[in-house]
mmCIF file of C-alpha atoms in Angstrom:
data_model
loop_
_atom_site.group_PDB
_atom_site.id
_atom_site.type_symbol
_atom_site.label_atom_id
_atom_site.label_comp_id
_atom_site.label_asym_id
_atom_site.label_seq_id
_atom_site.Cartn_x
_atom_site.Cartn_y
_atom_site.Cartn_z
ATOM 1 C CA UNK A 77 0.000 0.000 0.000
ATOM 2 C CA UNK A 78 1.328 3.464 -0.931
ATOM 3 C CA UNK A 79 0.628 5.411 2.255
ATOM 4 C CA UNK A 80 1.957 8.642 0.762
ATOM 5 C CA UNK A 81 -0.621 8.551 -2.047
ATOM 6 C CA UNK A 82 -3.484 8.160 0.407
ATOM 7 C CA UNK A 83 -2.040 10.925 2.600
ATOM 8 C CA UNK A 84 -1.925 13.528 -0.211
ATOM 9 C CA UNK A 85 -5.543 14.767 0.283
ATOM 10 C CA UNK A 86 -4.907 15.145 4.022
ATOM 11 C CA UNK A 87 -1.735 17.114 3.304
ATOM 12 C CA UNK A 88 -3.707 19.675 1.328
ATOM 13 C CA UNK A 89 -6.525 19.825 3.859
ATOM 14 C CA UNK A 90 -3.970 20.619 6.566
ATOM 15 C CA UNK A 91 -2.303 23.217 4.344
ATOM 16 C CA UNK A 92 -5.716 24.861 3.882
ATOM 17 C CA UNK A 93 -6.235 24.836 7.648
ATOM 18 C CA UNK A 94 -2.817 26.414 8.149
ATOM 19 C CA UNK A 95 -3.740 29.168 5.691
ATOM 20 C CA UNK A 96 -6.910 29.767 7.719
ATOM 21 C CA UNK A 97 -4.796 29.912 10.883
ATOM 22 C CA UNK A 98 -2.591 32.509 9.166
ATOM 23 C CA UNK A 99 -5.639 34.615 8.427
ATOM 24 C CA UNK A 100 -7.110 34.172 11.912
ATOM 25 C CA UNK A 101 -3.859 35.170 13.616
ATOM 26 C CA UNK A 102 -3.101 37.994 11.190
ATOM 27 C CA UNK A 103 0.236 36.557 10.059
ATOM 28 C CA UNK A 104 1.630 35.402 6.733
ATOM 29 C CA UNK A 105 3.716 32.239 6.666
ATOM 30 C CA UNK A 106 3.035 31.526 2.972
ATOM 31 C CA UNK A 107 4.117 33.221 -0.229
ATOM 32 C CA UNK A 108 2.522 32.042 -3.439
ATOM 33 C CA UNK A 109 5.614 31.354 -5.545
ATOM 34 C CA UNK A 110 7.586 29.828 -2.689
ATOM 35 C CA UNK A 111 4.746 27.422 -1.874
ATOM 36 C CA UNK A 112 4.338 26.430 -5.533
ATOM 37 C CA UNK A 113 8.079 25.846 -5.763
ATOM 38 C CA UNK A 114 8.071 23.655 -2.645
ATOM 39 C CA UNK A 115 5.116 21.638 -3.920
ATOM 40 C CA UNK A 116 6.721 21.368 -7.370
ATOM 41 C CA UNK A 117 9.878 19.796 -5.933
ATOM 42 C CA UNK A 118 7.614 17.379 -4.070
ATOM 43 C CA UNK A 119 5.733 16.377 -7.218
ATOM 44 C CA UNK A 120 9.031 16.029 -9.069
ATOM 45 C CA UNK A 121 10.412 13.841 -6.277
ATOM 46 C CA UNK A 122 7.445 11.453 -6.242
ATOM 47 C CA UNK A 123 7.276 11.086 -10.024
ATOM 48 C CA UNK A 124 10.989 10.410 -10.433
ATOM 49 C CA UNK A 125 10.751 8.197 -7.371
ATOM 50 C CA UNK A 126 8.669 5.806 -9.478
ATOM 51 C CA UNK A 127 11.878 5.173 -11.434
ATOM 52 C CA UNK A 128 14.548 5.515 -8.752
ATOM 53 C CA UNK A 129 12.945 3.836 -5.726
ATOM 54 C CA UNK A 130 13.912 0.476 -7.179
ATOM 55 C CA UNK A 131 17.540 1.238 -6.166
ATOM 56 C CA UNK A 132 16.772 1.260 -2.467
ATOM 57 C CA UNK A 133 14.268 -1.589 -2.669
ATOM 58 C CA UNK A 134 16.585 -3.940 -4.550
ATOM 59 C CA UNK A 135 19.656 -3.230 -2.422
ATOM 60 C CA UNK A 136 17.661 -3.636 0.791
ATOM 61 C CA UNK A 137 15.995 -6.865 -0.328
ATOM 62 C CA UNK A 138 19.283 -8.409 -1.485
ATOM 63 C CA UNK A 139 20.980 -7.472 1.789
ATOM 64 C CA UNK A 140 18.045 -8.935 3.746
ATOM 65 C CA UNK A 141 18.113 -12.179 1.761
ATOM 66 C CA UNK A 142 21.863 -12.810 1.744
ATOM 67 C CA UNK A 143 23.267 -10.900 4.722
ATOM 68 C CA UNK A 144 20.424 -11.120 7.235
ATOM 69 C CA UNK A 145 21.624 -12.467 10.585
ATOM 70 C CA UNK A 146 18.175 -13.190 12.016
ATOM 71 C CA UNK A 147 14.757 -14.164 10.684
ATOM 72 C CA UNK A 148 12.414 -11.550 12.114
ATOM 73 C CA UNK A 149 8.713 -12.053 11.489
ATOM 74 C CA UNK A 150 6.297 -9.358 10.327
ATOM 75 C CA UNK A 151 3.677 -11.114 12.448
ATOM 76 C CA UNK A 152 5.342 -10.024 15.693
ATOM 77 C CA UNK A 153 4.386 -6.623 17.100
ATOM 78 C CA UNK A 154 7.760 -6.150 18.753
ATOM 79 C CA UNK A 155 9.432 -6.408 15.342
ATOM 80 C CA UNK A 156 7.366 -3.458 14.110
ATOM 81 C CA UNK A 157 8.136 -1.387 17.208
ATOM 82 C CA UNK A 158 11.811 -2.278 17.005
ATOM 83 C CA UNK A 159 11.909 -1.437 13.288
ATOM 84 C CA UNK A 160 10.160 1.901 13.858
ATOM 85 C CA UNK A 161 12.774 2.996 16.405
ATOM 86 C CA UNK A 162 15.688 1.461 14.486
ATOM 87 C CA UNK A 163 14.607 3.222 11.283
ATOM 88 C CA UNK A 164 14.612 6.593 13.044
ATOM 89 C CA UNK A 165 18.099 5.876 14.394
ATOM 90 C CA UNK A 166 19.322 5.140 10.856
ATOM 91 C CA UNK A 167 17.442 8.191 9.594
ATOM 92 C CA UNK A 168 19.267 10.355 12.144
ATOM 93 C CA UNK A 169 22.632 9.379 10.687
ATOM 94 C CA UNK A 170 21.411 9.651 7.104
ATOM 95 C CA UNK A 171 20.064 13.107 7.898
ATOM 96 C CA UNK A 172 23.118 14.181 9.849
ATOM 97 C CA UNK A 173 25.590 13.106 7.165
ATOM 98 C CA UNK A 174 23.284 14.781 4.672
ATOM 99 C CA UNK A 175 24.284 18.042 6.326
ATOM 100 C CA UNK A 176 27.918 17.198 6.978
ATOM 101 C CA UNK A 177 29.206 15.966 3.603
ATOM 102 C CA UNK A 178 29.193 17.903 0.339
ATOM 103 C CA UNK A 179 27.711 15.303 -2.016
ATOM 104 C CA UNK A 180 25.004 14.321 0.479
ATOM 105 C CA UNK A 181 24.133 17.957 1.146
ATOM 106 C CA UNK A 182 23.791 18.456 -2.625
ATOM 107 C CA UNK A 183 20.780 16.130 -2.471
ATOM 108 C CA UNK A 184 19.326 17.142 0.887
ATOM 109 C CA UNK A 185 19.721 20.915 0.455
ATOM 110 C CA UNK A 186 16.554 20.941 -1.675
ATOM 111 C CA UNK A 187 14.472 20.459 1.460
ATOM 112 C CA UNK A 188 16.057 23.502 3.113
ATOM 113 C CA UNK A 189 15.982 26.028 0.277
ATOM 114 C CA UNK A 190 12.605 27.547 1.128
ATOM 115 C CA UNK A 191 12.912 30.849 2.972
ATOM 116 C CA UNK A 192 9.454 30.298 4.458
ATOM 117 C CA UNK A 193 8.430 27.638 6.954
ATOM 118 C CA UNK A 194 5.038 26.044 6.598
ATOM 119 C CA UNK A 195 3.426 22.723 5.766
ATOM 120 C CA UNK A 196 4.227 23.089 2.073
ATOM 121 C CA UNK A 197 7.914 23.042 3.073
ATOM 122 C CA UNK A 198 7.442 19.498 4.364
ATOM 123 C CA UNK A 199 6.581 18.366 0.838
ATOM 124 C CA UNK A 200 9.724 19.963 -0.576
ATOM 125 C CA UNK A 201 11.759 16.819 -1.250
ATOM 126 C CA UNK A 202 14.850 15.887 -3.222
ATOM 127 C CA UNK A 203 14.828 13.825 -6.406
ATOM 128 C CA UNK A 204 18.426 12.586 -6.008
ATOM 129 C CA UNK A 205 18.464 11.301 -2.440
ATOM 130 C CA UNK A 206 18.209 7.731 -3.736
ATOM 131 C CA UNK A 207 21.865 7.864 -4.794
ATOM 132 C CA UNK A 208 23.248 7.315 -1.284
ATOM 133 C CA UNK A 209 20.403 7.151 1.240
ATOM 134 C CA UNK A 210 19.948 3.378 0.821
ATOM 135 C CA UNK A 211 23.351 2.791 2.434
ATOM 136 C CA UNK A 212 22.191 4.060 5.825
ATOM 137 C CA UNK A 213 19.341 1.537 6.111
ATOM 138 C CA UNK A 214 21.302 -1.610 5.271
ATOM 139 C CA UNK A 215 21.874 -2.339 9.008
ATOM 140 C CA UNK A 216 18.124 -2.949 9.275
ATOM 141 C CA UNK A 217 18.346 -5.545 6.507
ATOM 142 C CA UNK A 218 21.355 -7.199 8.123
ATOM 143 C CA UNK A 219 19.482 -7.473 11.415
ATOM 144 C CA UNK A 220 16.631 -9.140 9.537
ATOM 145 C CA UNK A 221 13.829 -6.551 9.350
ATOM 146 C CA UNK A 222 11.573 -7.768 6.498
ATOM 147 C CA UNK A 223 11.225 -5.431 3.469
ATOM 148 C CA UNK A 224 7.481 -4.997 4.087
ATOM 149 C CA UNK A 225 8.122 -3.807 7.630
ATOM 150 C CA UNK A 226 10.963 -1.568 6.469
ATOM 151 C CA UNK A 227 8.872 0.117 3.752
ATOM 152 C CA UNK A 228 5.953 0.631 6.129
ATOM 153 C CA UNK A 229 7.938 2.203 8.978
ATOM 154 C CA UNK A 230 9.789 4.359 6.430
ATOM 155 C CA UNK A 231 6.461 5.743 5.214
ATOM 156 C CA UNK A 232 5.262 6.265 8.791
ATOM 157 C CA UNK A 233 8.456 8.144 9.641
ATOM 158 C CA UNK A 234 8.022 10.420 6.630
ATOM 159 C CA UNK A 235 4.348 11.030 7.371
ATOM 160 C CA UNK A 236 5.132 11.972 10.973
ATOM 161 C CA UNK A 237 7.527 14.672 9.812
ATOM 162 C CA UNK A 238 4.820 16.533 7.894
ATOM 163 C CA UNK A 239 3.140 18.184 10.889
ATOM 164 C CA UNK A 240 6.363 19.555 12.414
ATOM 165 C CA UNK A 241 6.784 22.018 9.532
ATOM 166 C CA UNK A 242 4.623 24.784 10.980
ATOM 167 C CA UNK A 243 5.116 28.020 12.892
ATOM 168 C CA UNK A 244 1.691 27.879 14.529
ATOM 169 C CA UNK A 245 2.449 25.255 17.181
ATOM 170 C CA UNK A 246 4.526 26.429 20.186
ATOM 171 C CA UNK A 247 6.727 24.310 22.434
ATOM 172 C CA UNK A 248 4.995 21.190 23.736
ATOM 173 C CA UNK A 249 6.427 20.817 27.229
ATOM 174 C CA UNK A 250 7.881 17.428 28.138
ATOM 175 C CA UNK A 251 7.369 16.128 24.595
ATOM 176 C CA UNK A 252 10.258 18.388 23.537
ATOM 177 C CA UNK A 253 12.580 15.945 25.362
ATOM 178 C CA UNK A 254 11.424 12.886 23.434
ATOM 179 C CA UNK A 255 9.889 13.740 20.058
ATOM 180 C CA UNK A 256 10.794 15.924 17.132
ATOM 181 C CA UNK A 257 8.336 18.808 17.506
ATOM 182 C CA UNK A 258 7.584 21.914 15.425
ATOM 183 C CA UNK A 259 9.723 23.973 17.796
ATOM 184 C CA UNK A 260 12.926 21.955 17.563
ATOM 185 C CA UNK A 261 12.407 21.310 13.836
ATOM 186 C CA UNK A 262 12.142 25.054 13.215
ATOM 187 C CA UNK A 263 15.651 25.191 14.628
ATOM 188 C CA UNK A 264 16.743 22.572 12.115
ATOM 189 C CA UNK A 265 15.529 24.655 9.159
ATOM 190 C CA UNK A 266 17.145 27.893 10.349
ATOM 191 C CA UNK A 267 20.313 29.334 8.876
ATOM 192 C CA UNK A 268 21.219 31.243 12.041
ATOM 193 C CA UNK A 269 24.775 30.191 13.033
ATOM 194 C CA UNK A 270 23.528 29.073 16.468
ATOM 195 C CA UNK A 271 20.870 26.855 14.921
ATOM 196 C CA UNK A 272 22.637 25.388 11.894
ATOM 197 C CA UNK A 273 23.235 21.629 11.724
ATOM 198 C CA UNK A 274 21.131 20.747 14.742
ATOM 199 C CA UNK A 275 18.082 18.578 15.545
ATOM 200 C CA UNK A 276 18.329 15.808 12.949
ATOM 201 C CA UNK A 277 15.846 13.325 14.424
ATOM 202 C CA UNK A 278 12.866 12.335 12.290
ATOM 203 C CA UNK A 279 10.458 11.198 15.011
ATOM 204 C CA UNK A 280 12.651 11.092 18.123
ATOM 205 C CA UNK A 281 14.770 14.026 19.281
ATOM 206 C CA UNK A 282 16.549 11.787 21.822
ATOM 207 C CA UNK A 283 19.229 10.933 19.238
ATOM 208 C CA UNK A 284 20.234 14.592 19.091
ATOM 209 C CA UNK A 285 20.362 14.780 22.868
ATOM 210 C CA UNK A 286 22.504 11.624 23.025
ATOM 211 C CA UNK A 287 24.926 12.599 20.247
ATOM 212 C CA UNK A 288 25.230 16.298 21.107
ATOM 213 C CA UNK A 289 23.387 17.851 18.164
ATOM 214 C CA UNK A 290 20.382 19.256 20.048
ATOM 215 C CA UNK A 291 19.599 22.972 20.138
ATOM 216 C CA UNK A 292 16.539 24.482 21.784
ATOM 217 C CA UNK A 293 14.550 27.178 19.996
ATOM 218 C CA UNK A 294 15.261 30.481 21.735
ATOM 219 C CA UNK A 295 12.735 33.302 22.092
ATOM 220 C CA UNK A 296 15.499 35.903 21.814
ATOM 221 C CA UNK A 297 16.710 34.536 18.458
ATOM 222 C CA UNK A 298 13.939 34.020 15.890
ATOM 223 C CA UNK A 299 14.767 31.515 13.184
ATOM 224 C CA UNK A 300 15.738 32.824 9.732
ATOM 225 C CA UNK A 301 14.839 30.070 7.315
ATOM 226 C CA UNK A 302 16.702 29.021 4.173
ATOM 227 C CA UNK A 303 20.252 28.122 3.171
ATOM 228 C CA UNK A 304 23.409 30.206 3.304
ATOM 229 C CA UNK A 305 23.823 29.843 -0.467
ATOM 230 C CA UNK A 306 20.349 31.030 -1.547
ATOM 231 C CA UNK A 307 18.606 29.239 -4.376
ATOM 232 C CA UNK A 308 17.146 32.517 -5.699
ATOM 233 C CA UNK A 309 14.946 30.642 -8.136
ATOM 234 C CA UNK A 310 11.503 29.086 -8.439
ATOM 235 C CA UNK A 311 12.776 26.365 -10.767
ATOM 236 C CA UNK A 312 12.404 22.869 -9.225
ATOM 237 C CA UNK A 313 14.948 21.349 -11.621
ATOM 238 C CA UNK A 314 17.578 23.940 -10.728
ATOM 239 C CA UNK A 315 16.723 23.415 -7.053
ATOM 240 C CA UNK A 316 17.783 19.782 -7.427
ATOM 241 C CA UNK A 317 21.079 20.416 -9.219
ATOM 242 C CA UNK A 318 22.202 23.764 -7.793
ATOM 243 C CA UNK A 319 24.722 22.424 -5.306
ATOM 244 C CA UNK A 320 25.896 19.613 -7.602
ATOM 245 C CA UNK A 321 26.727 22.274 -10.199
ATOM 246 C CA UNK A 322 28.621 24.319 -7.603
ATOM 247 C CA UNK A 323 30.669 21.269 -6.598
ATOM 248 C CA UNK A 324 31.344 20.370 -10.231
ATOM 249 C CA UNK A 325 32.566 23.878 -11.023
ATOM 250 C CA UNK A 326 34.929 23.835 -8.047
ATOM 251 C CA UNK A 327 36.171 20.362 -8.996
ATOM 252 C CA UNK A 328 36.925 21.521 -12.548
ATOM 253 C CA UNK A 329 38.666 24.681 -11.303
ATOM 254 C CA UNK A 330 40.862 22.857 -8.776
ATOM 255 C CA UNK A 331 44.456 22.303 -9.865
ATOM 256 C CA UNK A 332 45.017 19.210 -7.721
ATOM 257 C CA UNK A 333 43.477 15.952 -8.907
ATOM 258 C CA UNK A 334 43.153 14.888 -5.282
ATOM 259 C CA UNK A 335 41.077 17.999 -4.599
ATOM 260 C CA UNK A 336 38.933 17.278 -7.649
ATOM 261 C CA UNK A 337 38.011 13.898 -6.137
ATOM 262 C CA UNK A 338 37.804 14.604 -2.440
ATOM 263 C CA UNK A 339 35.707 17.781 -2.684
ATOM 264 C CA UNK A 340 32.607 15.587 -3.080
ATOM 265 C CA UNK A 341 33.151 13.806 0.234
ATOM 266 C CA UNK A 342 34.636 16.576 2.346
ATOM 267 C CA UNK A 343 32.659 18.411 5.059
ATOM 268 C CA UNK A 344 29.904 20.616 3.689
ATOM 269 C CA UNK A 345 31.245 23.945 2.519
ATOM 270 C CA UNK A 346 34.828 22.731 2.080
ATOM 271 C CA UNK A 347 36.496 24.066 -1.073
ATOM 272 C CA UNK A 348 40.030 23.638 -2.454
ATOM 273 C CA UNK A 349 42.247 26.467 -1.193
ATOM 274 C CA UNK A 350 43.205 27.638 -4.679
ATOM 275 C CA UNK A 351 39.571 27.695 -5.822
ATOM 276 C CA UNK A 352 38.350 29.493 -2.694
ATOM 277 C CA UNK A 353 41.020 32.167 -3.138
ATOM 278 C CA UNK A 354 40.281 32.734 -6.811
ATOM 279 C CA UNK A 355 36.506 32.345 -6.671
ATOM 280 C CA UNK A 356 35.346 33.551 -3.237
ATOM 281 C CA UNK A 357 31.718 32.967 -2.259
ATOM 282 C CA UNK A 358 29.988 35.640 -0.226
ATOM 283 C CA UNK A 359 27.454 34.569 2.382
ATOM 284 C CA UNK A 360 24.387 36.772 2.947
ATOM 285 C CA UNK A 361 24.335 39.142 5.911
ATOM 286 C CA UNK A 362 21.475 37.794 8.045
ATOM 287 C CA UNK A 363 21.055 41.191 9.730
ATOM 288 C CA UNK A 364 19.922 42.493 6.322
ATOM 289 C CA UNK A 365 18.283 39.313 5.069
ATOM 290 C CA UNK A 366 15.723 39.781 2.284
ATOM 291 C CA UNK A 367 13.737 36.859 0.946
ATOM 292 C CA UNK A 368 13.966 36.103 -2.763
ATOM 293 C CA UNK A 369 10.838 37.187 -4.616
ATOM 294 C CA UNK A 370 9.591 38.150 -8.074
ATOM 295 C CA UNK A 371 6.628 40.537 -8.548
ATOM 296 C CA UNK A 372 3.681 38.926 -10.331
ATOM 297 C CA UNK A 373 0.222 40.135 -11.284
ATOM 298 C CA UNK A 374 -2.861 38.362 -9.972
ATOM 299 C CA UNK A 375 -3.539 36.999 -13.471
ATOM 300 C CA UNK A 376 -0.056 35.473 -13.627
ATOM 301 C CA UNK A 377 -0.531 33.843 -10.238
ATOM 302 C CA UNK A 378 -3.904 32.398 -11.183
ATOM 303 C CA UNK A 379 -2.489 31.010 -14.430
ATOM 304 C CA UNK A 380 0.483 29.430 -12.634
ATOM 305 C CA UNK A 381 -1.778 28.023 -9.913
ATOM 306 C CA UNK A 382 -4.146 26.390 -12.380
ATOM 307 C CA UNK A 383 -1.303 24.948 -14.451
ATOM 308 C CA UNK A 384 0.392 23.589 -11.338
ATOM 309 C CA UNK A 385 -2.871 21.993 -10.190
ATOM 310 C CA UNK A 386 -3.001 20.067 -13.481
ATOM 311 C CA UNK A 387 0.543 18.775 -13.026
ATOM 312 C CA UNK A 388 -0.236 17.919 -9.427
ATOM 313 C CA UNK A 389 -3.146 15.841 -10.706
ATOM 314 C CA UNK A 390 -0.895 14.220 -13.318
ATOM 315 C CA UNK A 391 1.750 13.443 -10.703
ATOM 316 C CA UNK A 392 -0.877 11.976 -8.363
ATOM 317 C CA UNK A 393 -2.249 9.833 -11.194
ATOM 318 C CA UNK A 394 1.235 8.494 -11.894
ATOM 319 C CA UNK A 395 1.728 7.783 -8.195
ATOM 320 C CA UNK A 396 -1.601 5.952 -8.195
ATOM 321 C CA UNK A 397 -0.526 3.761 -11.092
ATOM 322 C CA UNK A 398 2.665 3.001 -9.184
ATOM 323 C CA UNK A 399 4.003 -0.499 -9.630
ATOM 324 C CA UNK A 400 1.638 -1.295 -12.509
ATOM 325 C CA UNK A 401 3.644 0.971 -14.817
ATOM 326 C CA UNK A 402 6.510 -0.197 -16.958
ATOM 327 C CA UNK A 403 9.813 1.668 -16.833
ATOM 328 C CA UNK A 404 9.019 3.283 -20.224
ATOM 329 C CA UNK A 405 5.665 4.538 -18.934
ATOM 330 C CA UNK A 406 7.212 5.895 -15.744
ATOM 331 C CA UNK A 407 9.924 7.652 -17.739
ATOM 332 C CA UNK A 408 7.430 9.316 -20.112
ATOM 333 C CA UNK A 409 5.348 10.468 -17.166
ATOM 334 C CA UNK A 410 8.310 11.764 -15.186
ATOM 335 C CA UNK A 411 9.770 13.751 -18.100
ATOM 336 C CA UNK A 412 6.307 15.146 -18.925
ATOM 337 C CA UNK A 413 5.858 16.370 -15.353
ATOM 338 C CA UNK A 414 9.430 17.653 -15.054
ATOM 339 C CA UNK A 415 9.237 19.809 -18.177
ATOM 340 C CA UNK A 416 5.874 21.227 -17.181
ATOM 341 C CA UNK A 417 7.126 22.171 -13.706
ATOM 342 C CA UNK A 418 10.236 23.736 -15.259
ATOM 343 C CA UNK A 419 8.031 25.943 -17.429
ATOM 344 C CA UNK A 420 5.894 26.958 -14.454
ATOM 345 C CA UNK A 421 9.070 27.912 -12.591
ATOM 346 C CA UNK A 422 10.153 30.148 -15.478
ATOM 347 C CA UNK A 423 6.677 31.745 -15.474
ATOM 348 C CA UNK A 424 6.910 32.449 -11.741
ATOM 349 C CA UNK A 425 10.316 34.040 -12.256
ATOM 350 C CA UNK A 426 8.765 36.269 -14.921
ATOM 351 C CA UNK A 427 11.564 35.413 -17.316
ATOM 352 C CA UNK A 428 11.533 36.910 -20.841
ATOM 353 C CA UNK A 429 11.452 33.390 -22.286
ATOM 354 C CA UNK A 430 8.446 32.338 -20.174
ATOM 355 C CA UNK A 431 5.857 32.838 -22.945
ATOM 356 C CA UNK A 432 7.980 30.991 -25.502
ATOM 357 C CA UNK A 433 8.428 28.116 -23.054
ATOM 358 C CA UNK A 434 4.687 27.991 -22.474
ATOM 359 C CA UNK A 435 4.068 27.754 -26.214
ATOM 360 C CA UNK A 436 6.631 24.957 -26.470
ATOM 361 C CA UNK A 437 5.062 23.179 -23.487
ATOM 362 C CA UNK A 438 1.605 23.260 -25.078
ATOM 363 C CA UNK A 439 3.004 21.786 -28.293
ATOM 364 C CA UNK A 440 4.978 19.110 -26.454
ATOM 365 C CA UNK A 441 1.897 18.133 -24.451
ATOM 366 C CA UNK A 442 0.560 16.618 -27.667
ATOM 367 C CA UNK A 443 3.839 14.739 -28.127
ATOM 368 C CA UNK A 444 3.740 13.445 -24.556
ATOM 369 C CA UNK A 445 0.118 12.358 -24.938
ATOM 370 C CA UNK A 446 1.025 10.495 -28.118
ATOM 371 C CA UNK A 447 3.934 8.803 -26.279
ATOM 372 C CA UNK A 448 1.658 7.942 -23.343
ATOM 373 C CA UNK A 449 -0.726 6.223 -25.756
ATOM 374 C CA UNK A 450 2.154 4.539 -27.598
ATOM 375 C CA UNK A 451 3.567 2.959 -24.436
ATOM 376 C CA UNK A 452 0.128 1.927 -23.197
ATOM 377 C CA UNK A 453 -0.142 4.376 -20.335
ATOM 378 C CA UNK A 454 -3.581 5.554 -21.489
ATOM 379 C CA UNK A 455 -6.042 4.206 -24.042
ATOM 380 C CA UNK A 456 -6.495 5.925 -27.410
ATOM 381 C CA UNK A 457 -9.648 8.041 -27.075
ATOM 382 C CA UNK A 458 -10.748 11.026 -29.230
ATOM 383 C CA UNK A 459 -11.999 12.818 -26.110
ATOM 384 C CA UNK A 460 -8.409 13.075 -24.831
ATOM 385 C CA UNK A 461 -7.314 14.996 -27.923
ATOM 386 C CA UNK A 462 -10.343 17.272 -27.781
ATOM 387 C CA UNK A 463 -9.689 17.953 -24.099
ATOM 388 C CA UNK A 464 -6.034 18.733 -24.839
ATOM 389 C CA UNK A 465 -7.001 21.059 -27.706
ATOM 390 C CA UNK A 466 -9.517 22.937 -25.546
ATOM 391 C CA UNK A 467 -7.040 23.258 -22.690
ATOM 392 C CA UNK A 468 -4.315 24.487 -25.056
ATOM 393 C CA UNK A 469 -6.549 27.152 -26.648
ATOM 394 C CA UNK A 470 -7.626 28.490 -23.250
ATOM 395 C CA UNK A 471 -4.008 28.524 -22.087
ATOM 396 C CA UNK A 472 -2.939 30.401 -25.225
ATOM 397 C CA UNK A 473 -5.555 33.091 -24.622
ATOM 398 C CA UNK A 474 -4.397 33.587 -21.047
ATOM 399 C CA UNK A 475 -0.686 33.540 -21.967
ATOM 400 C CA UNK A 476 -1.084 36.524 -24.281
ATOM 401 C CA UNK A 477 -3.733 38.286 -22.209
ATOM 402 C CA UNK A 478 -2.196 38.110 -18.725
ATOM 403 C CA UNK A 479 -0.465 41.421 -17.899
ATOM 404 C CA UNK A 480 3.146 41.111 -16.763
ATOM 405 C CA UNK A 481 5.157 43.514 -14.619
ATOM 406 C CA UNK A 482 8.709 44.363 -15.577
ATOM 407 C CA UNK A 483 11.128 41.586 -14.534
ATOM 408 C CA UNK A 484 12.562 42.265 -11.098
ATOM 409 C CA UNK A 485 14.194 40.047 -8.514
ATOM 410 C CA UNK A 486 15.610 40.598 -5.061
ATOM 411 C CA UNK A 487 17.940 38.299 -3.224
#
């Protein structure tokens, strides 16, 4: 059972409730483009996950079959409780190393790029975490935790972490000592020097208390959310490759071959001395911190919101098909979604090429639909082509009608 798929409606109900709480309390924890960008990275992650999740599943299953020391039964309740706690322990180290090593941070940084903190931030997930994350859970396979139990507790751990991404819930008393709560997870998402690289636990905060990475949220130091190398973009594809590109550039620039190799596995932020001297990187002054934003008209926002809703529906449909899809079908769907979200990001950034990209996207939609039919993803039906034609004509009218302000960005 795909628990994440069934949880999606509840995610959006809770986001709606948080927006109502914003209004009731007279605060604003959401910005339109930032929320769309966070949700876009989430949709991108789930659709590409249909292709990449096989990496973790296969490696775990093989380790369980051939390296398992014990035969634990999914029929025993204690096995589930043990696995739930053990998974969070492994998650702690996966999460911690995700902050402490360059190549792992390149994947995990996606989740931290939002300069807001709300429930949409929880859905902001990486598409490349599959490359190394599977390594951290192999101890569970070696101990003998069955794959079904592993997959279930993994989903439960992820679902738990959704609710802690809010600014509306204060400290929760004695629970702060045991569980990851909104308060101590706000610390985790802050870029304040005092708060950085703290509070890694997924469900239990006790790991941070044991291993010395706990930091309490302080009233006298409000959290400033985001990363010290700002994304400054609403593009979900760029969000996923930004830090990889930075590492690649530094590796190419480095004179030493040893530096070219080790930069990927050094502590986060490490750069070869010659590269750092020649290409210095300035960090933002948090005392004058300004969130990245791009002015948009109401018509532009409505257009982007409607288009995103369609890709959200497409991504959810792909997630629903899940294991019944072939690799070719999953690939067509993932590329279709990825290109659409890229175009929406360009629209939100008010780029000069945004209209041209939208025209190209509408044309390529017909190509993707033809491919979807060719690989058996959907049945050939005339109504699909008529629906696509109607949608494209309406989109064209809005593209050329929607007023656009002059491009402007702040960072």
